[in-house]
PDB file of C-alpha atoms in Angstrom:
ATOM      1  CA  MET A   1      80.919 121.381 106.025  1.00 37.00           C
ATOM      2  CA  PRO A   2      82.731 119.253 103.876  1.00 38.00           C
ATOM      3  CA  ALA A   3      82.717 115.812 105.079  1.00 40.00           C
ATOM      4  CA  LEU A   4      86.191 115.184 104.259  1.00 39.00           C
ATOM      5  CA  MET A   5      86.504 118.382 106.944  1.00 37.00           C
ATOM      6  CA  ARG A   6      84.250 116.077 108.882  1.00 42.00           C
ATOM      7  CA  ARG A   7      86.814 113.636 109.251  1.00 49.00           C
ATOM      8  CA  CYS A   8      89.723 115.363 109.916  1.00 54.00           C
ATOM      9  CA  ALA A   9      90.861 116.751 113.325  1.00 55.00           C
ATOM     10  CA  PRO A  10      90.861 120.242 114.488  1.00 54.00           C
ATOM     11  CA  TRP A  11      94.414 120.149 114.985  1.00 51.00           C
ATOM     12  CA  VAL A  12      95.014 119.856 111.274  1.00 52.00           C
ATOM     13  CA  LEU A  13      92.168 121.104 109.757  1.00 48.00           C
ATOM     14  CA  SER A  14      94.196 124.186 108.668  1.00 43.00           C
ATOM     15  CA  LEU A  15      96.361 122.229 106.913  1.00 48.00           C
ATOM     16  CA  MET A  16      93.922 120.554 104.969  1.00 42.00           C
ATOM     17  CA  THR A  17      95.647 120.596 101.326  1.00 45.00           C
ATOM     18  CA  ALA A  18      98.907 118.175 102.492  1.00 48.00           C
ATOM     19  CA  VAL A  19      96.833 116.324 105.467  1.00 48.00           C
ATOM     20  CA  CYS A  20      93.056 114.422 105.196  1.00 50.00           C
ATOM     21  CA  PRO A  21      93.933 114.032 101.113  1.00 46.00           C
ATOM     22  CA  PRO A  22      90.825 112.064 100.011  1.00 44.00           C
ATOM     23  CA  SER A  23      92.020 108.792  98.973  1.00 46.00           C
ATOM     24  CA  LEU A  24      93.186 108.367 102.563  1.00 43.00           C
ATOM     25  CA  SER A  25      90.845 107.719 105.682  1.00 43.00           C
ATOM     26  CA  ALA A  26      91.448 109.627 109.274  1.00 43.00           C
ATOM     27  CA  GLN A  27      91.735 106.639 110.937  1.00 45.00           C
ATOM     28  CA  ALA A  28      94.913 104.941 113.763  1.00 50.00           C
ATOM     29  CA  ILE A  29      96.778 102.499 112.072  1.00 64.00           C
ATOM     30  CA  ASP A  30      98.214  99.577 114.268  1.00 78.00           C
ATOM     31  CA  VAL A  31     101.565  98.756 112.827  1.00 84.00           C
ATOM     32  CA  GLU A  32     100.978  94.863 113.811  1.00 78.00           C
ATOM     33  CA  GLY A  33     104.890  94.334 115.006  1.00 87.00           C
ATOM     34  CA  LEU A  34     106.732  96.332 111.400  1.00 92.00           C
ATOM     35  CA  GLY A  35     108.318  99.019 111.107  1.00 94.00           C
ATOM     36  CA  PHE A  36     111.531 100.408 113.880  1.00 96.00           C
ATOM     37  CA  LEU A  37     111.484 102.689 116.344  1.00 96.00           C
ATOM     38  CA  ILE A  38     113.486 105.446 116.645  1.00 97.00           C
ATOM     39  CA  GLY A  39     112.888 107.951 119.882  1.00 97.00           C
ATOM     40  CA  SER A  40     111.180 106.990 123.300  1.00 96.00           C
ATOM     41  CA  PRO A  41     108.226 104.463 123.432  1.00 93.00           C
ATOM     42  CA  GLU A  42     106.987 107.238 125.774  1.00 94.00           C
ATOM     43  CA  ALA A  43     107.092 109.732 123.842  1.00 95.00           C
ATOM     44  CA  PRO A  44     103.287 111.638 123.444  1.00 93.00           C
ATOM     45  CA  VAL A  45     102.990 111.812 119.920  1.00 93.00           C
ATOM     46  CA  GLN A  46     103.158 109.209 117.625  1.00 92.00           C
ATOM     47  CA  VAL A  47     104.341 109.352 114.312  1.00 94.00           C
ATOM     48  CA  VAL A  48     104.628 106.517 111.198  1.00 94.00           C
ATOM     49  CA  GLU A  49     106.873 106.620 108.168  1.00 95.00           C
ATOM     50  CA  PHE A  50     106.129 104.768 104.753  1.00 95.00           C
ATOM     51  CA  SER A  51     109.331 105.580 103.277  1.00 95.00           C
ATOM     52  CA  ASP A  52     110.920 103.885  99.642  1.00 96.00           C
ATOM     53  CA  PHE A  53     114.908 103.642  99.479  1.00 97.00           C
ATOM     54  CA  SER A  54     114.392 104.036  96.179  1.00 96.00           C
ATOM     55  CA  CYS A  55     111.893 106.848  96.135  1.00 96.00           C
ATOM     56  CA  PRO A  56     113.705 110.567  94.986  1.00 96.00           C
ATOM     57  CA  PHE A  57     110.986 112.212  96.882  1.00 95.00           C
ATOM     58  CA  CYS A  58     111.659 110.322 100.170  1.00 96.00           C
ATOM     59  CA  GLN A  59     115.546 110.733  99.629  1.00 97.00           C
ATOM     60  CA  GLU A  60     114.742 114.394  99.590  1.00 96.00           C
ATOM     61  CA  PHE A  61     112.725 114.274 103.112  1.00 96.00           C
ATOM     62  CA  HIS A  62     115.457 112.088 104.304  1.00 97.00           C
ATOM     63  CA  ALA A  63     117.735 114.526 104.052  1.00 96.00           C
ATOM     64  CA  GLY A  64     115.953 117.711 104.514  1.00 96.00           C
ATOM     65  CA  THR A  65     112.784 117.734 107.106  1.00 96.00           C
ATOM     66  CA  TYR A  66     112.979 114.681 108.611  1.00 97.00           C
ATOM     67  CA  GLN A  67     116.882 115.499 110.220  1.00 97.00           C
ATOM     68  CA  ALA A  68     115.121 118.722 111.412  1.00 97.00           C
ATOM     69  CA  ILE A  69     112.154 117.288 113.118  1.00 97.00           C
ATOM     70  CA  HIS A  70     113.842 114.570 114.455  1.00 98.00           C
ATOM     71  CA  ALA A  71     116.655 117.180 116.394  1.00 98.00           C
ATOM     72  CA  GLY A  72     113.684 118.592 117.664  1.00 97.00           C
ATOM     73  CA  TYR A  73     111.321 116.213 118.101  1.00 98.00           C
ATOM     74  CA  VAL A  74     112.327 112.589 118.166  1.00 98.00           C
ATOM     75  CA  GLU A  75     115.529 113.032 120.809  1.00 98.00           C
ATOM     76  CA  THR A  76     113.791 115.714 123.061  1.00 97.00           C
ATOM     77  CA  GLY A  77     110.685 113.027 124.189  1.00 97.00           C
ATOM     78  CA  LYS A  78     107.923 114.651 122.087  1.00 97.00           C
ATOM     79  CA  VAL A  79     107.960 112.316 119.093  1.00 96.00           C
ATOM     80  CA  GLN A  80     108.097 108.258 118.815  1.00 95.00           C
ATOM     81  CA  TRP A  81     108.361 107.882 115.233  1.00 96.00           C
ATOM     82  CA  ILE A  82     108.678 104.786 113.402  1.00 95.00           C
ATOM     83  CA  TYR A  83     109.893 103.788 110.217  1.00 96.00           C
ATOM     84  CA  VAL A  84     108.408 101.411 108.079  1.00 95.00           C
ATOM     85  CA  PRO A  85     110.539 100.069 105.569  1.00 93.00           C
ATOM     86  CA  PHE A  86     108.566 100.097 101.501  1.00 92.00           C
ATOM     87  CA  ALA A  87     108.685  98.579  98.911  1.00 93.00           C
ATOM     88  CA  SER A  88     106.549 100.528  96.018  1.00 87.00           C
ATOM     89  CA  GLY A  89     107.005  98.784  93.386  1.00 83.00           C
ATOM     90  CA  GLN A  90     107.664 101.938  91.490  1.00 87.00           C
ATOM     91  CA  TYR A  91     111.547 102.186  91.642  1.00 90.00           C
ATOM     92  CA  PRO A  92     114.235 100.004  90.760  1.00 89.00           C
ATOM     93  CA  ASN A  93     116.303  97.899  93.604  1.00 95.00           C
ATOM     94  CA  SER A  94     113.639  99.329  96.406  1.00 95.00           C
ATOM     95  CA  VAL A  95     112.073  95.441  97.455  1.00 95.00           C
ATOM     96  CA  ALA A  96     116.706  94.923  97.683  1.00 96.00           C
ATOM     97  CA  ALA A  97     116.670  98.143 100.158  1.00 97.00           C
ATOM     98  CA  ALA A  98     114.039  97.137 101.928  1.00 97.00           C
ATOM     99  CA  ALA A  99     115.395  94.091 102.462  1.00 96.00           C
ATOM    100  CA  MET A 100     118.249  95.356 103.229  1.00 96.00           C
ATOM    101  CA  ALA A 101     117.406  97.605 105.669  1.00 96.00           C
ATOM    102  CA  GLU A 102     115.028  94.859 107.623  1.00 96.00           C
ATOM    103  CA  CYS A 103     117.619  92.765 107.667  1.00 96.00           C
ATOM    104  CA  ALA A 104     120.780  95.866 109.088  1.00 95.00           C
ATOM    105  CA  GLY A 105     117.597  96.417 111.948  1.00 94.00           C
ATOM    106  CA  ARG A 106     117.948  92.367 113.463  1.00 92.00           C
ATOM    107  CA  GLN A 107     121.884  93.396 113.641  1.00 91.00           C
ATOM    108  CA  GLY A 108     121.077  96.836 115.810  1.00 93.00           C
ATOM    109  CA  ARG A 109     121.806  98.640 112.866  1.00 95.00           C
ATOM    110  CA  PHE A 110     118.613 100.365 111.081  1.00 96.00           C
ATOM    111  CA  GLU A 111     119.257 103.739 111.457  1.00 97.00           C
ATOM    112  CA  THR A 112     122.719 103.515 109.974  1.00 97.00           C
ATOM    113  CA  VAL A 113     121.982 101.117 106.860  1.00 97.00           C
ATOM    114  CA  ARG A 114     118.719 103.896 106.851  1.00 98.00           C
ATOM    115  CA  ASP A 115     120.813 106.488 106.427  1.00 97.00           C
ATOM    116  CA  ARG A 116     123.820 105.464 104.089  1.00 97.00           C
ATOM    117  CA  LEU A 117     121.001 103.761 101.921  1.00 98.00           C
ATOM    118  CA  PHE A 118     119.892 107.499 100.651  1.00 98.00           C
ATOM    119  CA  GLU A 119     122.807 109.337 100.848  1.00 97.00           C
ATOM    120  CA  THR A 120     123.852 106.684  98.119  1.00 97.00           C
ATOM    121  CA  GLN A 121     120.691 106.814  96.554  1.00 97.00           C
ATOM    122  CA  HIS A 122     122.029 107.288  93.478  1.00 95.00           C
ATOM    123  CA  ALA A 123     124.935 105.244  93.070  1.00 95.00           C
ATOM    124  CA  TRP A 124     122.230 102.032  93.532  1.00 96.00           C
ATOM    125  CA  LYS A 125     119.107 103.324  92.195  1.00 94.00           C
ATOM    126  CA  ASP A 126     118.718 102.842  88.683  1.00 93.00           C
ATOM    127  CA  GLU A 127     121.588 100.152  88.135  1.00 94.00           C
ATOM    128  CA  ASP A 128     120.937  96.714  87.390  1.00 94.00           C
ATOM    129  CA  GLU A 129     120.036  93.677  89.936  1.00 92.00           C
ATOM    130  CA  GLU A 130     123.814  92.901  89.642  1.00 94.00           C
ATOM    131  CA  ALA A 131     125.476  96.081  89.862  1.00 96.00           C
ATOM    132  CA  ALA A 132     122.461  96.773  93.180  1.00 95.00           C
ATOM    133  CA  GLY A 133     123.226  94.624  94.883  1.00 94.00           C
ATOM    134  CA  ALA A 134     127.353  94.641  94.205  1.00 95.00           C
ATOM    135  CA  HIS A 135     126.825  98.279  95.740  1.00 95.00           C
ATOM    136  CA  PHE A 136     125.033  96.899  99.046  1.00 96.00           C
ATOM    137  CA  LEU A 137     127.368  94.046  99.701  1.00 94.00           C
ATOM    138  CA  ASP A 138     130.445  97.186 100.013  1.00 95.00           C
ATOM    139  CA  LEU A 139     127.910  99.336 101.811  1.00 95.00           C
ATOM    140  CA  VAL A 140     127.810  96.325 104.622  1.00 94.00           C
ATOM    141  CA  GLU A 141     131.646  95.093 104.479  1.00 94.00           C
ATOM    142  CA  ASP A 142     131.979  99.489 105.230  1.00 95.00           C
ATOM    143  CA  LEU A 143     130.008  99.377 107.979  1.00 94.00           C
ATOM    144  CA  GLY A 144     131.146  95.886 109.409  1.00 94.00           C
ATOM    145  CA  ILE A 145     127.814  94.281 109.438  1.00 94.00           C
ATOM    146  CA  ASP A 146     128.253  90.787 109.132  1.00 92.00           C
ATOM    147  CA  GLU A 147     127.509  89.810 105.494  1.00 92.00           C
ATOM    148  CA  GLY A 148     126.753  85.733 105.319  1.00 94.00           C
ATOM    149  CA  ALA A 149     124.326  86.940 107.974  1.00 94.00           C
ATOM    150  CA  MET A 150     122.788  89.828 105.747  1.00 95.00           C
ATOM    151  CA  ILE A 151     122.737  87.968 102.602  1.00 95.00           C
ATOM    152  CA  ALA A 152     120.267  85.246 104.027  1.00 97.00           C
ATOM    153  CA  CYS A 153     118.264  87.058 106.051  1.00 96.00           C
ATOM    154  CA  ALA A 154     117.969  89.263 102.590  1.00 95.00           C
ATOM    155  CA  THR A 155     116.799  86.540 100.554  1.00 95.00           C
ATOM    156  CA  SER A 156     115.091  84.428 103.698  1.00 97.00           C
ATOM    157  CA  GLU A 157     111.003  84.360 103.313  1.00 97.00           C
ATOM    158  CA  GLU A 158     110.708  85.584 106.435  1.00 96.00           C
ATOM    159  CA  VAL A 159     111.839  89.180 105.407  1.00 96.00           C
ATOM    160  CA  THR A 160     110.454  88.550 101.857  1.00 95.00           C
ATOM    161  CA  ALA A 161     106.815  88.184 103.989  1.00 96.00           C
ATOM    162  CA  ARG A 162     107.651  91.252 106.127  1.00 95.00           C
ATOM    163  CA  ILE A 163     107.951  93.838 102.837  1.00 95.00           C
ATOM    164  CA  GLU A 164     104.413  91.781 102.030  1.00 95.00           C
ATOM    165  CA  GLN A 165     103.301  92.745 105.841  1.00 94.00           C
ATOM    166  CA  ALA A 166     104.007  96.581 105.188  1.00 93.00           C
ATOM    167  CA  ARG A 167     102.176  97.019 101.487  1.00 92.00           C
ATOM    168  CA  ALA A 168      99.546  95.653 103.291  1.00 91.00           C
ATOM    169  CA  LEU A 169     100.124  98.124 105.948  1.00 90.00           C
ATOM    170  CA  ALA A 170     100.467 100.767 104.131  1.00 88.00           C
ATOM    171  CA  ALA A 171      97.411  99.595 101.693  1.00 87.00           C
ATOM    172  CA  LYS A 172      95.333  99.923 104.905  1.00 84.00           C
ATOM    173  CA  ALA A 173      96.345 103.239 105.673  1.00 81.00           C
ATOM    174  CA  GLY A 174      94.829 103.602 101.997  1.00 77.00           C
ATOM    175  CA  VAL A 175      98.450 105.207 101.370  1.00 82.00           C
ATOM    176  CA  SER A 176      99.543 105.398  97.404  1.00 76.00           C
ATOM    177  CA  GLY A 177     102.555 107.532  97.283  1.00 87.00           C
ATOM    178  CA  THR A 178     105.544 107.955  99.212  1.00 92.00           C
ATOM    179  CA  PRO A 179     107.072 109.009 101.353  1.00 94.00           C
ATOM    180  CA  ALA A 180     103.723 108.990 103.326  1.00 92.00           C
ATOM    181  CA  TYR A 181     103.114 109.175 107.731  1.00 89.00           C
ATOM    182  CA  VAL A 182     100.576 108.729 109.723  1.00 88.00           C
ATOM    183  CA  ILE A 183     100.482 111.683 112.401  1.00 90.00           C
ATOM    184  CA  ASP A 184      98.353 109.870 115.957  1.00 88.00           C
ATOM    185  CA  GLY A 185      96.071 108.152 113.219  1.00 82.00           C
ATOM    186  CA  PHE A 186      95.446 111.277 110.857  1.00 84.00           C
ATOM    187  CA  PRO A 187      97.499 110.588 107.205  1.00 83.00           C
ATOM    188  CA  ALA A 188      99.805 113.279 105.409  1.00 85.00           C
ATOM    189  CA  VAL A 189     101.935 113.054 101.826  1.00 88.00           C
ATOM    190  CA  GLY A 190     104.550 114.271  99.860  1.00 90.00           C
ATOM    191  CA  ALA A 191     107.743 115.334 100.479  1.00 92.00           C
ATOM    192  CA  LEU A 192     106.263 118.208 103.120  1.00 91.00           C
ATOM    193  CA  PRO A 193     108.723 121.069 105.044  1.00 94.00           C
ATOM    194  CA  ALA A 194     109.954 120.707 108.075  1.00 96.00           C
ATOM    195  CA  ALA A 195     108.085 124.009 108.707  1.00 94.00           C
ATOM    196  CA  PHE A 196     105.069 122.608 108.062  1.00 91.00           C
ATOM    197  CA  ILE A 197     104.647 119.107 109.841  1.00 93.00           C
ATOM    198  CA  SER A 198     106.078 121.087 112.948  1.00 95.00           C
ATOM    199  CA  GLN A 199     103.422 122.849 113.044  1.00 92.00           C
ATOM    200  CA  VAL A 200     101.420 120.063 113.383  1.00 91.00           C
ATOM    201  CA  LEU A 201     102.953 118.594 115.674  1.00 94.00           C
ATOM    202  CA  ASP A 202     103.005 121.996 117.624  1.00 94.00           C
ATOM    203  CA  ALA A 203      99.191 122.011 117.557  1.00 91.00           C
ATOM    204  CA  ARG A 204      98.849 118.432 118.435  1.00 90.00           C
ATOM    205  CA  LEU A 205     101.267 118.408 121.671  1.00 93.00           C
ATOM    206  CA  ALA A 206      99.745 121.910 122.641  1.00 92.00           C
ATOM    207  CA  GLN A 207      96.056 119.600 122.179  1.00 88.00           C
ATOM    208  CA  LEU A 208      97.263 117.003 124.045  1.00 88.00           C
ATOM    209  CA  GLY A 209      98.966 119.587 127.021  1.00 84.00           C
ATOM    210  CA  SER A 210      95.456 121.040 127.153  1.00 65.00           C
ATOM    211  CA  GLY A 211      94.008 117.593 128.027  1.00 53.00           C
ATOM    212  CA  SER A 212      91.343 117.203 125.131  1.00 54.00           C
ATOM    213  CA  GLY A 213      92.881 114.436 123.640  1.00 55.00           C
ATOM    214  CA  GLY A 214      90.930 112.906 121.440  1.00 55.00           C
ATOM    215  CA  PRO A 215      90.975 113.829 117.728  1.00 55.00           C
TER     216      PRO A 215
END
């Protein structure tokens, strides 16, 4: 058996092409206090998502696959989803968008701002810094978020450091592209379809239900 296959859990061996790609190692990661928990912390399966708000593939994943998985697995208490705002540096305005999401989370508005950033990605992704900043402020005003607090937070050294910490965490997990997600310690990459992710989650839940639990 190839070494790559030996690294992968039995519940993902049939999905080798997209799960456990050669650049990623199959090991559990500690999010180190980063990211935002969506769903119950008691859910048996954990998914950590690294996503760039400027990434078109991340937007595609969020609009399609994520919505289906959220309804079928997160809302039903089967999966806890941790979203880590990630600025890959490959796209314009990704750092500013990640900072905005981080700061929205501090006002209890992370999911709302995350959704709106993806919904309006076409309007700001390729704009210059000034135009994108104006769009972000319009979004903040539209959502009734404290603009002064948002600006102070987004430009703070603390938030800048958290964005760098997220990059370091992603590098430790072997993430080289977005969207990327770690499912109970095992990585997957790309805007994968909901049916695919469902297969992986169902297999993992079945394994946990059988009492075997381990990789």
